[in-house]
Short mmCIF file of C-alpha atoms in Angstrom, two decimals:
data_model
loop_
_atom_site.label_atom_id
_atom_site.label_comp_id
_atom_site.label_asym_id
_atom_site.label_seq_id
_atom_site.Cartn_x
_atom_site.Cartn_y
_atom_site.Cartn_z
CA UNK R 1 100.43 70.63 97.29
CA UNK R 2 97.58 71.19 94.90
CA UNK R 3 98.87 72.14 91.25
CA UNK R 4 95.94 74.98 90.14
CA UNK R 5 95.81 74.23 86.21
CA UNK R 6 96.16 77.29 84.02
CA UNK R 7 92.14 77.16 82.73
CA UNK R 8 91.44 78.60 86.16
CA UNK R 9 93.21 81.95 85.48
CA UNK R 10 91.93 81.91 81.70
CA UNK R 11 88.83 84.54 83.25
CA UNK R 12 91.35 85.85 85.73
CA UNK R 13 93.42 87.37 82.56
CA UNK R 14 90.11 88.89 81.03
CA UNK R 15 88.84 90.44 84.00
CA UNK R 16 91.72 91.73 85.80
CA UNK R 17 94.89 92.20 83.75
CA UNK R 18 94.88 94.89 80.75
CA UNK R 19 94.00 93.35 77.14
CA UNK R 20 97.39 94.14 75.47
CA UNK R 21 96.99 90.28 73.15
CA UNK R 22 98.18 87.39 73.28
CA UNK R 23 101.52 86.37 72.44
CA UNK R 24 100.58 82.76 71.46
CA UNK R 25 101.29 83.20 67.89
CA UNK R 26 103.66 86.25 67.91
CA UNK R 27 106.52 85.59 67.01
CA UNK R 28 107.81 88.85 68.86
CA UNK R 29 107.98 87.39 71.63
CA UNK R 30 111.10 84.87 72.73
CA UNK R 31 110.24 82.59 75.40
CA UNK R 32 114.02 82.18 76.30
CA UNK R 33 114.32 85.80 76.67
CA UNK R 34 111.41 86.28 78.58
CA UNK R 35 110.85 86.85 82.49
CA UNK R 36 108.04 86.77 84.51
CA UNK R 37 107.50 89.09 88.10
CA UNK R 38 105.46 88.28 90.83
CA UNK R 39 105.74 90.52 93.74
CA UNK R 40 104.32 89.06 97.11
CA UNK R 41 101.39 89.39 98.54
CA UNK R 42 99.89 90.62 101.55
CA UNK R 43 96.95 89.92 103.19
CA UNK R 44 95.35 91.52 106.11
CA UNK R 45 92.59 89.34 108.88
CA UNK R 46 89.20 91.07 109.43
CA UNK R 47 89.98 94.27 107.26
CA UNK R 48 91.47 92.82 103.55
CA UNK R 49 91.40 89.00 102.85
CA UNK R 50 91.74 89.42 99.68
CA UNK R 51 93.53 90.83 96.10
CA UNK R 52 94.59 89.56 92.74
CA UNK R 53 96.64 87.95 91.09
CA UNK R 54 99.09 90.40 89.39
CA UNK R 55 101.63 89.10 87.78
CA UNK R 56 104.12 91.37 84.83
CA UNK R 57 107.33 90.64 83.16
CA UNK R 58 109.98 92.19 81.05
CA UNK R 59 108.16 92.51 77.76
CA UNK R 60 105.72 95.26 77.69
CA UNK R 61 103.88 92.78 74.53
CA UNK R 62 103.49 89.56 76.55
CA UNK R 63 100.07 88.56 77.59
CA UNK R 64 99.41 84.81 78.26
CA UNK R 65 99.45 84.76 81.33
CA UNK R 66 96.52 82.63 81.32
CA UNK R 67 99.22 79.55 81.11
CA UNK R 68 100.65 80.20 84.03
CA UNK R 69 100.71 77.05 86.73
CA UNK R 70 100.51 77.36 90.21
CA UNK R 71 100.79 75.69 93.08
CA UNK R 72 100.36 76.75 96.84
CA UNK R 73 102.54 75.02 99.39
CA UNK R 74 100.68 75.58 102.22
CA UNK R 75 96.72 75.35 101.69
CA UNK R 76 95.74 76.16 105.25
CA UNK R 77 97.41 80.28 104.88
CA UNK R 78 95.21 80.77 101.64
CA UNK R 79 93.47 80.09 98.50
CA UNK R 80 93.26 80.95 94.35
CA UNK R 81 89.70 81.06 93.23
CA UNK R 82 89.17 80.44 90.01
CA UNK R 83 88.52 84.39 89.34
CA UNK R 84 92.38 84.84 90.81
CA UNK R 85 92.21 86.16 93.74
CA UNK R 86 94.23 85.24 96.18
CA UNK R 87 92.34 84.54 99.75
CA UNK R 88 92.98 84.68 103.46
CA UNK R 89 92.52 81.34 105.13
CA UNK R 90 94.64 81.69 108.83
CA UNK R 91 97.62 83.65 109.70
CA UNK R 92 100.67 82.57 108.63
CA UNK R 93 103.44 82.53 105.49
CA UNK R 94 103.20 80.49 102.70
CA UNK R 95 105.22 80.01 99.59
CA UNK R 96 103.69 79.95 96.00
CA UNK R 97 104.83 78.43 93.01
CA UNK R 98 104.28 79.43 89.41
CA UNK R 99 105.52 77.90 86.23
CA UNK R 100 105.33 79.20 82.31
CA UNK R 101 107.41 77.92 79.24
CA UNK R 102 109.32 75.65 81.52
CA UNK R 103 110.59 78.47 83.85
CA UNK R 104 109.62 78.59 87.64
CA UNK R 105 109.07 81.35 89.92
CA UNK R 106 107.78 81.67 93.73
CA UNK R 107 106.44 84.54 95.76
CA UNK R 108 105.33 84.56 99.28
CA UNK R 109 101.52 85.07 100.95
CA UNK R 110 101.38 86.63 103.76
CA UNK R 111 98.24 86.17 105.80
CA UNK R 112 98.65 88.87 108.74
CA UNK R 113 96.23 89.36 111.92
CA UNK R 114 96.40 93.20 111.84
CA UNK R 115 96.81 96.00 108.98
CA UNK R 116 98.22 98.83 111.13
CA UNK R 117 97.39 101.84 109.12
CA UNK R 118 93.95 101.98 109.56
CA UNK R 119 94.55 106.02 110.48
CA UNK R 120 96.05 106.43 107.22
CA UNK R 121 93.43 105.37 105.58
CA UNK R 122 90.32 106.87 107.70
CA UNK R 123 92.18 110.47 106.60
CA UNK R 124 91.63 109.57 102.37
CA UNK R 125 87.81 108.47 103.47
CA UNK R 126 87.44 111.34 104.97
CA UNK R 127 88.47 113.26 102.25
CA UNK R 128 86.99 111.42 100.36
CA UNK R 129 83.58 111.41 102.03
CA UNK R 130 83.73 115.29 102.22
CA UNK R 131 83.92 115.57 98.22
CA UNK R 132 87.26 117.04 98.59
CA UNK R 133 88.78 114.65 95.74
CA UNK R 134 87.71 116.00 92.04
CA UNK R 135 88.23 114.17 88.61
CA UNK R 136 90.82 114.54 87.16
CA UNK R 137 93.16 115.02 89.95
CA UNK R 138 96.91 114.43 90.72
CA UNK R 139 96.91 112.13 93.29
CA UNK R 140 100.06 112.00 95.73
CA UNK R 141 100.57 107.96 96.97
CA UNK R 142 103.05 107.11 99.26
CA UNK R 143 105.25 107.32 102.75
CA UNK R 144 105.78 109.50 104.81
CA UNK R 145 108.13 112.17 102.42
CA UNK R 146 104.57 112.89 101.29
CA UNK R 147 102.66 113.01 104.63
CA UNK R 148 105.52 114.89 105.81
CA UNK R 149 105.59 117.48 102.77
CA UNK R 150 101.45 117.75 103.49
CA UNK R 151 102.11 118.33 107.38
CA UNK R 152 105.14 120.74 106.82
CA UNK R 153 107.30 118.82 108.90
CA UNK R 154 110.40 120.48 106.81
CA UNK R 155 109.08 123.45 106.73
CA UNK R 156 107.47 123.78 104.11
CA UNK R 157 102.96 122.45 102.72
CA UNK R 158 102.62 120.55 100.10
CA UNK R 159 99.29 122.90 99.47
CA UNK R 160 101.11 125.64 99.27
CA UNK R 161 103.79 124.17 96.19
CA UNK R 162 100.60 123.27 94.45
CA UNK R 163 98.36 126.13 95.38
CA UNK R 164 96.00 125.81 92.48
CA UNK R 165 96.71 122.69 91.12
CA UNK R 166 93.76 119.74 91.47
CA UNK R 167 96.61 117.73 93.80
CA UNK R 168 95.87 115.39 96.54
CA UNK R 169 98.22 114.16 99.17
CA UNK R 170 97.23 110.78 100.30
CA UNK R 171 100.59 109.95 101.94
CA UNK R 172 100.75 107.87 105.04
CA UNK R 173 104.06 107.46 107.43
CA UNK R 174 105.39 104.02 107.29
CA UNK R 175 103.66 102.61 104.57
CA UNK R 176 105.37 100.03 102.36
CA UNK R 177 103.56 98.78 98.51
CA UNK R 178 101.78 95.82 100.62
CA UNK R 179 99.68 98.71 102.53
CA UNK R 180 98.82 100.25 99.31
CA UNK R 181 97.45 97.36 96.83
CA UNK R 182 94.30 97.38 99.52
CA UNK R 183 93.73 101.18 99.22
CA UNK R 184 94.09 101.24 95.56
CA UNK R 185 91.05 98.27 95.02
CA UNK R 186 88.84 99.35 98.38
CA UNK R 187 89.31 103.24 98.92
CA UNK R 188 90.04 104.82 96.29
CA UNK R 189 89.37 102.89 93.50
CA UNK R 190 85.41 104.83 92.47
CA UNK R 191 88.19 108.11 91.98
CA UNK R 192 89.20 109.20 88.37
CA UNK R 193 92.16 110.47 88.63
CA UNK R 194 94.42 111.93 85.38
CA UNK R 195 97.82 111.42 87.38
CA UNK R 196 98.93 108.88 90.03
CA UNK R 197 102.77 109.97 91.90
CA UNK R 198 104.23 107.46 93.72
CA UNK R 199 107.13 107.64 96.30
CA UNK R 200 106.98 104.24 97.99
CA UNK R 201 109.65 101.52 98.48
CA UNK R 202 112.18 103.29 101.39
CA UNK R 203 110.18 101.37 104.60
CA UNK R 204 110.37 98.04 102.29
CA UNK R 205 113.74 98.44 101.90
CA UNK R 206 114.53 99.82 105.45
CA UNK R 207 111.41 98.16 107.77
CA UNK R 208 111.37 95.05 106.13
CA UNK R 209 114.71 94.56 104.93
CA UNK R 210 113.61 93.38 101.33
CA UNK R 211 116.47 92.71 98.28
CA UNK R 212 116.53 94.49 95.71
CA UNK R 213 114.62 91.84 93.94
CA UNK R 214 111.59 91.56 96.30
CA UNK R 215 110.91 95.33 96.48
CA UNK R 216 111.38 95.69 92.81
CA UNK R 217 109.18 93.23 91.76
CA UNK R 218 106.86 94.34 94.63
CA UNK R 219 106.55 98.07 93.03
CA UNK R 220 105.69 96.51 89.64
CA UNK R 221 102.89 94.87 90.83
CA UNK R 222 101.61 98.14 92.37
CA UNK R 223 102.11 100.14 89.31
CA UNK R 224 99.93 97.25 87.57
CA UNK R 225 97.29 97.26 90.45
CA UNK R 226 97.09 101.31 89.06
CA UNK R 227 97.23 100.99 85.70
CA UNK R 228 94.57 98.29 85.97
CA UNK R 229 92.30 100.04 88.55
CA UNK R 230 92.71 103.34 86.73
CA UNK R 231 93.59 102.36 82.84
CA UNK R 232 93.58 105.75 81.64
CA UNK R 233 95.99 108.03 84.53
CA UNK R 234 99.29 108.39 84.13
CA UNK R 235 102.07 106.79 86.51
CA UNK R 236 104.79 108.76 88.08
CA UNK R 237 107.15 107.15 90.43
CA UNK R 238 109.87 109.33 92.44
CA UNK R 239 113.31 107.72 92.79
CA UNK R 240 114.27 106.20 95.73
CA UNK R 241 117.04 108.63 97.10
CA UNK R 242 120.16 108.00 98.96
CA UNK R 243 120.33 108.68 102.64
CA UNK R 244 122.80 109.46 105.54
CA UNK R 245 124.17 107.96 108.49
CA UNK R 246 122.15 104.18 109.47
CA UNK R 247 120.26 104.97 106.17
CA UNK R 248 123.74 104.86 103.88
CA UNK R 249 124.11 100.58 103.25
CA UNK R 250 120.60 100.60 101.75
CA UNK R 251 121.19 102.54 99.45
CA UNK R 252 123.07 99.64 97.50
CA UNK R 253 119.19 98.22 97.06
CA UNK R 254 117.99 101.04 96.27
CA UNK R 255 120.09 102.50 93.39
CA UNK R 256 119.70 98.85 92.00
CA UNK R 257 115.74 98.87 92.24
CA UNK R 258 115.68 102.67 90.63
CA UNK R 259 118.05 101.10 87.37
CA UNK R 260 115.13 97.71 87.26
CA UNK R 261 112.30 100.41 87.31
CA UNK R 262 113.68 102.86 84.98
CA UNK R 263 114.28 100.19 82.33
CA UNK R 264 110.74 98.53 82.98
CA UNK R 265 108.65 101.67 82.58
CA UNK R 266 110.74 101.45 78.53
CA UNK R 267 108.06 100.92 75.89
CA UNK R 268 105.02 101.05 78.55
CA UNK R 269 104.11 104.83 78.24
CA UNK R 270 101.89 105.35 81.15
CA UNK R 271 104.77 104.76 83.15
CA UNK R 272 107.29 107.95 84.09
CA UNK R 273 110.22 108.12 86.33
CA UNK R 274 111.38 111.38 88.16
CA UNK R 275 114.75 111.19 88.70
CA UNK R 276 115.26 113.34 92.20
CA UNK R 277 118.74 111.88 92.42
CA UNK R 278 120.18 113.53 89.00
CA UNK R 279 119.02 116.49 90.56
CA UNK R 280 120.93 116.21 93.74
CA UNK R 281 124.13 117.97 93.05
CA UNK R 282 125.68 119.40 96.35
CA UNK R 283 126.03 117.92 99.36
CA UNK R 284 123.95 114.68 100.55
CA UNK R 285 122.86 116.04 103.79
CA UNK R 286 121.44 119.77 102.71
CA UNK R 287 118.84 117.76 101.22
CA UNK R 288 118.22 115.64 104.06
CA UNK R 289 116.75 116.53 107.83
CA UNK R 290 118.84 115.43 110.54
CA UNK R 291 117.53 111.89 110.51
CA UNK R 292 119.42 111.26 107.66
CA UNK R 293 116.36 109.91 105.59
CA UNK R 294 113.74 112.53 105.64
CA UNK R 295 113.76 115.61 102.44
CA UNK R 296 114.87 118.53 103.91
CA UNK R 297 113.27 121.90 102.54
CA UNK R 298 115.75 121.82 99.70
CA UNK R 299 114.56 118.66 98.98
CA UNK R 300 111.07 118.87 98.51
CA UNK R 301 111.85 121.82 96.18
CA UNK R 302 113.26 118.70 93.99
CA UNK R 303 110.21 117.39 94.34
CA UNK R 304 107.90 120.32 93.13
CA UNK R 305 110.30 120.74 90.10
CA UNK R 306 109.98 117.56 88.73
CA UNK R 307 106.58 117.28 89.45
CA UNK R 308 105.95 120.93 87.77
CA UNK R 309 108.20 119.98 84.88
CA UNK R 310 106.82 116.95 83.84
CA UNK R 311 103.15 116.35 84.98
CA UNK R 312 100.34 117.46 82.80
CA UNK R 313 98.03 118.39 86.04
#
């Protein structure tokens, strides 16, 4: 295993994370109290071999990431260059090592042979292509409670609720944050959007059967892909909700995720969480469709609330 010295990333923190400082001499900052988070990444053969680096951590202030150590276990599933980007090699799962201020972390690489929502994606070309996205939008990011609210599946069209409004629903059915990071730097990253909502995180969770941990720290990196990618938009992120029947045990995961997001996005103010499940009052499965995970109608009026109340479109 080949330890990749800190200089390497020193260009990687200038050209890809936000300037916020560095925290070499500020005192604000306690090493002993601090935490890094590095979601893993995912890599896709023949469609995209590549992303950054993108690592966060518990204090909004802290910046030096440029110190950072890291070391790849397996050299034949990928590479670092020395921008930090993070390269397919062959398929296969590797783990990654980082160290700071004599703390260690890991993530995973995934190097995968096929993508698998390439028709996802040819729908936000297209529009896209067709000059059907403006500036200054709202774009909608996410699974399929969005592709369902812009097909009607629960009766009722997401262009209807925001008849008007300069909304976009880009949601695609199954999606998890890994399918995302690739969108955000390769399809829609020439847009200028004012607002980006998120509801992502369920199909990690449920499809891929990631802790609470991994899908948490997994979300932060997407908000930071965002942020980065689009420095001047604001962040919304819907709760993950509670659902019925097979869909109940997660729930555990995901009521622990929505508490480690709500108290990241403190003190980092393009960041804003829309709490569906303080609005959820009467019983679990009015707001659900029979599948026990899907918003019902009386759901997705939830969703239009918040998103009226608190989004500047």
């Amino acid at each position: 295993m080949r330890k990749i010295k800190s200089l390497i990333f020193t260009f990687l923190i200038f050209s890809i994370l936000p300037i916020i400082g560095s925290c070499k001499d500020d005192k604000s900052i306690d090493l002993d109290k601090l935490n890094l988070y590095f979601g893993d990444i995912k890599l896709f053969k023949n469609q995209y071999e590549e992303l950054p680096l993108r690592p966060t951590s518990n204090n909004p202030l802290f910046n030096d990431y440029e110190d950072i150590i890291y070391e790849i276990e397996d050299e034949t599933v990928c590479e670092i260059d020395e921008n930090g980007i993070v390269h397919y090699l062959n398929s296969g799962l590797t783990t990654v090592n980082a160290r700071y201020a004599n703390k260690d972390y890991s993530f995973l690489v995934y190097c995968q042979d096929t993508y698998g929502y390439e028709s996802g994606v040819k729908y936000i070309v297209n529009q896209i292509e067709k000059n059907l996205v403006n500036d200054e939008c709202t774009l909608f990011i996410g699974d399929s409670f969005f592709e369902f609210w812009r097909n009607g599946n629960a009766g009722v069209l997401f262009k209807n609720d925001f008849k008007g409004y300069n909304a976009f629903n880009f949601g695609i059915s199954g999606s998890e944050t890994h399918h995302w990071r690739p969108i955000i730097y390769n399809v829609i990253s020439e847009l200028n959007p004012k607002n980006v909502v998120i509801n992502i995180g369920i199909n990690n969770i449920n499809n891929s059967h990631e802790s609470f941990s991994k899908v948490s720290k997994n979300l932060l990196m997407l908000f930071e892909d965002i942020h980065y990618v689009f420095p001047n938009a604001d962040i919304y992120y819907y709760s993950l909700i509670k659902g019925t029947g097979g869909f109940a045990s997660s729930y555990q995961v995901s009521s622990e995720t929505n508490k480690f997001i709500q108290n990241y996005m403190l003190n980092r103010n393009y960041l804003h969480y829309l709490d569906l499940n303080s609005l959820m009052i009467d019983d679990l499965d009015t707001y659900l469709l029979g599948d026990g995970l899907h918003p019902s109608e009386k759901c997705y009026r939830l969703f239009k609330q918040l998103a009226i109340e608190n989004i500047e479109f």
